[in-house]
Amino acid sequence: MAVGLEHFLILSAVLFSIGLYGALAKRNAVVILMCIEIMLNAVNIAMVAFSRYGHLLTGQVFAIFIMVVAAAEVVVGLALVIAIYRSRETVDVERIDLMKW
Amino acid sequence: METGIAISFWILAAVMVASALAVVWLRDIFRAALFLVLCFFSVAGVFVILGADFLAAAQVLIYVGAIAVLIIFAIMLTRETQRGSPSGRFRFIAFLVGLLFLVTVTLVVVSTDWHAITEIPAEPTTSSLAQALFSGESGFVLPFEIAAVLLLAAIIGAIVLVRER
Amino acid sequence: MLKTEPIMINFGPQHPSTHGVFRMRVTFDGEVIVDLEPIFGYLHRGIEKLCESKTYTQIIPYTDRLDYLASMSNNFAYVMAVEKLAGIEIPERAQYLRVIVAELQRIASHLIAVGGFLNDLGAFFTPFMYMFREREKILDLFEMVCGQRLTYNYMRIGGVSHDIPPEFLPALKRFVDEMPGYIDEYDQLLAENEIVLARSKGVGVLPADLAINASASGPVLRGSGVRWDIRRADPYSIYDRFEFEIPVGKMGDTYDRYWVRIQEMRQSVRIVRQAMAELPQGEVRAKVPATLRPPQGEVYARIESPRGELGFYLVGDDSPHPYRFKVRAPSLINLTLLRDLCIGWKLADAIAILGSIDIVLAEVDR
Amino acid sequence: MGVLEQFQHWLLGYWPSWAAYLVPAIVAFLVLSSFILLVVMAFIYIERRGVGRFQVRLGPNRAGPLGILQPVADAIKVLVKEDIIPSRGDRRIHWLAPIIAFMPALAIFAVIPFGPRAIFTDINIGILYIIAISSLGVIGVFMAGWASGNKYSLVSALRTVAQLISYEIPLMLSIAGVLIISGSLSMVSIVEAQSIPFILLQPLGFLIFFVAATAELNRTPFDLLEAESEIVAGYHTEYSGMKFSLFYLAEYTHAFAISAIVATLFLSGWKGPFLPPALWLMIKVFLVFIVLFWARSTLPRLRVDQLMGFAWKGLFPLALLNLFITAAEAIIWPGFPWQLLILNLLIAALLIVLWSGLFRVAGERVSFHRYGRGIAKGMALTFRHLFRRPITVQYPEQRLTPAPRFRGNLLVWDEERCNGCRACARACPVSIIDIETKKGDKGLIVETLEIDFGRCLFCGLCVEACPVAALFMSRDYEQASYFRESLVVKKEQFIAAEKRPSAYAYPDLEAEMPPQTLLAPPKEKG
């Protein structure tokens, strides 16, 4: 029952597809951002797994950069959500599909 | 050692997937966000299994300590908890897409012959990670600096976006 | 700043910082106050109506229960009103005793006001405890004089109920000698403390014209720089015989109100010292009929209580009971300024401002 | 290698591997939590007694000798209280929050070295682990605030996020200075690197860390999360019983943890002459904690915006500068000779003075000479009070003598002298004196006398009104009853009662009364 690279990759894939489903199906913008974070985490798992089973630290370096980008993305994303909420009183993506407000 | 890792892996994987599903499923956004925290935390656990100790700490620090809290904060500011998080019209299509993706990737993962090295690498990664990031030849000094600039830009951008005019 | 939906929070009537059963309905935008509505009446006992069925002497214990932190001042104002109505002259010694206890009462009341204010700023009871220590000494003196520590019922129509016991003056002397040192200690603890300054300077500014228009009085008014003290402006009893200064603030902020109280304590000590030195011998109570029936007429007598202008309005109708009994409660009138002071400030400031106004709910609601 | 790993290795020889993984963790948890519980109890005791002395009180001294069992009594009291869950709140989150708030504080101790080898697990990223773990506590507090369904708690939850996230940044940056000097993230190597305690090499870093850590602990002057006078108790307003005690425990455990981290990072941890290492660490921990509650008993609280401003405009740039200076020093003098100590002290003083010059308190710039002086003066004053005699007394054992004129709880009635004139009843403002008389041989005889002391004002007017000196105030001051009826005192009870009249309205009695106990002026001890 030894755990190998495939296990981690499949776990990563499962996590990613859950995130993907959420990001596509959900209507609340904050939840969509949360699902995107799940997807980024899934990618991170894959990266670190590659790094572990390939004895190459580049994977972890990439994971660090992904975290940085995720942080930046969340900051800007949430700022947008709040800005939209302020003018439209909603964060429902199906109701904020106008290009202008 | 091996069994220990295997046990931890399966537990963590189960928790991770379950909490990710809860994030997608739950209607109460606040609870969804709490499950997101749990998911992040179990990812950190997986990092520990993979011997990436520095990354595990960074994961907790950045995702749990900062991003999750930021999300919770946004939830409170937008006050959308009463409405919950309903699914949209494309729920079924989204499900199909997700499933398709999962099947494809799984097939690829299973069918590929990974040249995986199973023995455990030298334990502490912190200093070697620093070497990999900053060493002269193959280093990532420029991307690192760019990442810092990106963060700065994101912070300023967020302030500008949210600022009242 | 992030803009958020306004939320409404009820402060009180059981909130620890509302100094009694007082309620503020505050609307916040984030932590900034956009609206504040003071709601009182939780302690209304109908004392004014009740007193119309009591004899003039029986009313004195009721006045104790208006502003229970300054019972002596209430006694004082009330008996002054009755004496004015009935035209009673009171003996010299009683006048001096009244001034001494009233000024001691001012110190005791300001100690609580300042201590409570600092507690509201978040000090963990330390200044409060220090100030209670000194207040206890005053209460000991009051107990010596009249046998009670809170509701004194000391003054009587025509004087005071008892002469002071022989051990009173030495004890008072000791207190008067050590009190300035304690006030210095409070200054040392707080006056320069950066956190106190940051929390109170410039916060809740009450402009002088608004203060006058709202007929604020006491330290609240003087904090705004208006030199109005009834002891000077309309001298009653024997206050024209003493030398003292009226401290006034510069900006009318929370800090100035706090500062004025501290300075007034020093001035009160000064007055007590002078009154002690000049204390004449003699009777302490004029001859007053057992059942007083003041003539028809109306009268308004006011004093400078620790909280401001405390006035009693009485209408006599030849009967043993007043026809009308009305209290001008300084706390109530100062409290009406709360909304103007608080809007635009933060949650924590509202508490500090309320503390700096120094209300006693028993007096507000009566 | 930490104690945990050694235990694990030893176990691996005997037990299956999964047990060898699980058992040490459980054992460590149990040992750690019982040890922490003990220290936390000591903390609570010391803080309550200490704050008492700062406030010229005695502090709790009832439970056990010197009140040493007070924490136990507290614990029992809290644990048997009813557990309340607000109906509008979120039940499960409400239940989970205290656990999540408590666990991180506990988990920090895994990497605190109590001695060269007395550490549970010496992971190479010890300090990073601590920072990461302690950022979890926010979520517990946040959950509590949210799930309580209470607006005070909600405000507290919002403050939590703002405050803890802001102060985490200067906290980390000030640690970075230490890391540069020690060149390691491991707690053990950080201690070993301290031939000079880092408080001397990093005075500015220490100050920033201490202030930021105080804010992380939400202790005065940064206790905005549970600001008693503003938002009542903040996030734990709606908590009681077991769950509240967990929050309470978490607070003190966190205080212990932070004190231990300060001791380890800046006060050279377990190092010290003569005494065993663990004892040295504990001494330092307690010293740090004493400073914490000393500040608590002196200082008021900052306002939210001032708090944030202080973090972002004060601590953050200073921490950055400190990091920068330390990095420069690491390049110029890589060995960190002791001479740097003087230089760093000078730099720290200069920076604080310069930076405080930029600060504004209420619109006016803080002048150089004053910044910090007011706080220092206040701290000195409270410290002096530590040596003053407490003014409180032990009530049932130590009784104060009231003044001769004291108006006590029950009236004293002299049946012989009373002529039933009912002057007292007429004088009473609240009409509680009920006298019925009948014609006797020599004047009136009192048939019934009932006084409702439940409504008595103790104004003394009845005593003053008595023309025949038959009614006295009493000198007693203890009166309590579970039933209102028993407060109505009847004639027979008046006759049977022990007569201890006070001199109120009877000045001739005053001479024989014992003198009143007055509050003596406090004397400086020794």
mmCIF file of N, CA and C in Angstrom, chain D residues 299-340:
data_model
loop_
_atom_site.group_PDB
_atom_site.id
_atom_site.type_symbol
_atom_site.label_atom_id
_atom_site.label_comp_id
_atom_site.label_asym_id
_atom_site.label_seq_id
_atom_site.Cartn_x
_atom_site.Cartn_y
_atom_site.Cartn_z
ATOM 1 N N LEU D 299 -1.952 50.647 31.885
ATOM 2 C CA LEU D 299 -2.255 51.418 30.684
ATOM 3 C C LEU D 299 -3.707 51.279 30.252
ATOM 4 N N PRO D 300 -4.269 52.351 29.709
ATOM 5 C CA PRO D 300 -5.564 52.247 29.056
ATOM 6 C C PRO D 300 -5.410 51.634 27.667
ATOM 7 N N ARG D 301 -6.497 51.633 26.939
ATOM 8 C CA ARG D 301 -6.532 50.902 25.678
ATOM 9 C C ARG D 301 -6.481 51.884 24.516
ATOM 10 N N LEU D 302 -5.885 51.431 23.422
ATOM 11 C CA LEU D 302 -5.876 52.268 22.218
ATOM 12 C C LEU D 302 -7.199 52.112 21.473
ATOM 13 N N ARG D 303 -7.422 53.049 20.569
ATOM 14 C CA ARG D 303 -8.614 52.946 19.742
ATOM 15 C C ARG D 303 -8.264 52.139 18.490
ATOM 16 N N VAL D 304 -9.273 51.679 17.767
ATOM 17 C CA VAL D 304 -9.006 50.788 16.638
ATOM 18 C C VAL D 304 -8.091 51.436 15.610
ATOM 19 N N ASP D 305 -8.430 52.653 15.192
ATOM 20 C CA ASP D 305 -7.628 53.251 14.132
ATOM 21 C C ASP D 305 -6.224 53.575 14.628
ATOM 22 N N GLN D 306 -6.117 53.948 15.914
ATOM 23 C CA GLN D 306 -4.792 54.217 16.459
ATOM 24 C C GLN D 306 -3.962 52.942 16.503
ATOM 25 N N LEU D 307 -4.646 51.869 16.848
ATOM 26 C CA LEU D 307 -3.968 50.574 16.900
ATOM 27 C C LEU D 307 -3.419 50.198 15.540
ATOM 28 N N MET D 308 -4.270 50.337 14.532
ATOM 29 C CA MET D 308 -3.827 49.984 13.177
ATOM 30 C C MET D 308 -2.747 50.946 12.718
ATOM 31 N N GLY D 309 -2.945 52.225 13.005
ATOM 32 C CA GLY D 309 -1.945 53.210 12.612
ATOM 33 C C GLY D 309 -0.609 52.906 13.258
ATOM 34 N N PHE D 310 -0.654 52.512 14.508
ATOM 35 C CA PHE D 310 0.586 52.207 15.216
ATOM 36 C C PHE D 310 1.291 51.027 14.560
ATOM 37 N N ALA D 311 0.518 50.022 14.158
ATOM 38 C CA ALA D 311 1.137 48.857 13.527
ATOM 39 C C ALA D 311 1.738 49.222 12.183
ATOM 40 N N TRP D 312 0.970 49.945 11.379
ATOM 41 C CA TRP D 312 1.410 50.149 9.996
ATOM 42 C C TRP D 312 2.353 51.321 9.851
ATOM 43 N N LYS D 313 2.129 52.373 10.651
ATOM 44 C CA LYS D 313 2.998 53.540 10.493
ATOM 45 C C LYS D 313 4.151 53.525 11.477
ATOM 46 N N GLY D 314 3.991 52.815 12.564
ATOM 47 C CA GLY D 314 5.048 52.819 13.564
ATOM 48 C C GLY D 314 5.891 51.568 13.519
ATOM 49 N N LEU D 315 5.273 50.451 13.841
ATOM 50 C CA LEU D 315 6.057 49.232 13.985
ATOM 51 C C LEU D 315 6.568 48.698 12.650
ATOM 52 N N PHE D 316 5.720 48.758 11.653
ATOM 53 C CA PHE D 316 6.091 48.129 10.374
ATOM 54 C C PHE D 316 7.338 48.774 9.761
ATOM 55 N N PRO D 317 7.363 50.115 9.589
ATOM 56 C CA PRO D 317 8.578 50.705 9.027
ATOM 57 C C PRO D 317 9.795 50.516 9.920
ATOM 58 N N LEU D 318 9.572 50.606 11.214
ATOM 59 C CA LEU D 318 10.703 50.406 12.128
ATOM 60 C C LEU D 318 11.255 48.994 11.992
ATOM 61 N N ALA D 319 10.354 48.025 11.886
ATOM 62 C CA ALA D 319 10.791 46.643 11.762
ATOM 63 C C ALA D 319 11.561 46.450 10.457
ATOM 64 N N LEU D 320 11.070 47.093 9.403
ATOM 65 C CA LEU D 320 11.779 47.008 8.123
ATOM 66 C C LEU D 320 13.172 47.601 8.252
ATOM 67 N N LEU D 321 13.238 48.792 8.869
ATOM 68 C CA LEU D 321 14.541 49.445 9.038
ATOM 69 C C LEU D 321 15.465 48.569 9.860
ATOM 70 N N ASN D 322 14.906 47.993 10.912
ATOM 71 C CA ASN D 322 15.711 47.137 11.774
ATOM 72 C C ASN D 322 16.254 45.959 10.995
ATOM 73 N N LEU D 323 15.405 45.377 10.174
ATOM 74 C CA LEU D 323 15.841 44.245 9.359
ATOM 75 C C LEU D 323 16.967 44.676 8.430
ATOM 76 N N PHE D 324 16.781 45.828 7.844
ATOM 77 C CA PHE D 324 17.758 46.357 6.900
ATOM 78 C C PHE D 324 19.094 46.585 7.593
ATOM 79 N N ILE D 325 19.040 47.211 8.760
ATOM 80 C CA ILE D 325 20.279 47.516 9.487
ATOM 81 C C ILE D 325 20.972 46.226 9.899
ATOM 82 N N THR D 326 20.171 45.263 10.380
ATOM 83 C CA THR D 326 20.762 43.998 10.790
ATOM 84 C C THR D 326 21.429 43.301 9.608
ATOM 85 N N ALA D 327 20.744 43.342 8.459
ATOM 86 C CA ALA D 327 21.319 42.703 7.273
ATOM 87 C C ALA D 327 22.631 43.384 6.905
ATOM 88 N N ALA D 328 22.648 44.709 6.973
ATOM 89 C CA ALA D 328 23.877 45.426 6.644
ATOM 90 C C ALA D 328 24.985 45.046 7.616
ATOM 91 N N GLU D 329 24.636 44.939 8.876
ATOM 92 C CA GLU D 329 25.640 44.559 9.870
ATOM 93 C C GLU D 329 26.161 43.155 9.614
ATOM 94 N N ALA D 330 25.232 42.289 9.169
ATOM 95 C CA ALA D 330 25.656 40.914 8.899
ATOM 96 C C ALA D 330 26.680 40.877 7.785
ATOM 97 N N ILE D 331 26.588 41.825 6.866
ATOM 98 C CA ILE D 331 27.567 41.840 5.779
ATOM 99 C C ILE D 331 28.872 42.480 6.249
ATOM 100 N N ILE D 332 28.774 43.552 7.009
ATOM 101 C CA ILE D 332 29.981 44.282 7.400
ATOM 102 C C ILE D 332 30.728 43.554 8.524
ATOM 103 N N TRP D 333 29.991 43.184 9.585
ATOM 104 C CA TRP D 333 30.640 42.450 10.692
ATOM 105 C C TRP D 333 29.984 41.087 10.823
ATOM 106 N N PRO D 334 30.397 40.130 10.047
ATOM 107 C CA PRO D 334 29.657 38.855 10.036
ATOM 108 C C PRO D 334 29.681 38.140 11.390
ATOM 109 N N GLY D 335 30.670 38.375 12.207
ATOM 110 C CA GLY D 335 30.739 37.638 13.477
ATOM 111 C C GLY D 335 29.884 38.237 14.569
ATOM 112 N N PHE D 336 29.280 39.370 14.315
ATOM 113 C CA PHE D 336 28.501 40.084 15.333
ATOM 114 C C PHE D 336 29.282 40.241 16.640
ATOM 115 N N PRO D 337 30.376 41.025 16.609
ATOM 116 C CA PRO D 337 31.142 41.237 17.837
ATOM 117 C C PRO D 337 30.311 42.009 18.859
ATOM 118 N N TRP D 338 30.730 41.926 20.119
ATOM 119 C CA TRP D 338 29.905 42.520 21.184
ATOM 120 C C TRP D 338 29.835 44.031 21.071
ATOM 121 N N GLN D 339 30.833 44.631 20.360
ATOM 122 C CA GLN D 339 30.799 46.091 20.230
ATOM 123 C C GLN D 339 29.534 46.562 19.519
ATOM 124 N N LEU D 340 28.985 45.684 18.716
ATOM 125 C CA LEU D 340 27.766 46.045 17.979
ATOM 126 C C LEU D 340 26.630 46.425 18.900
#
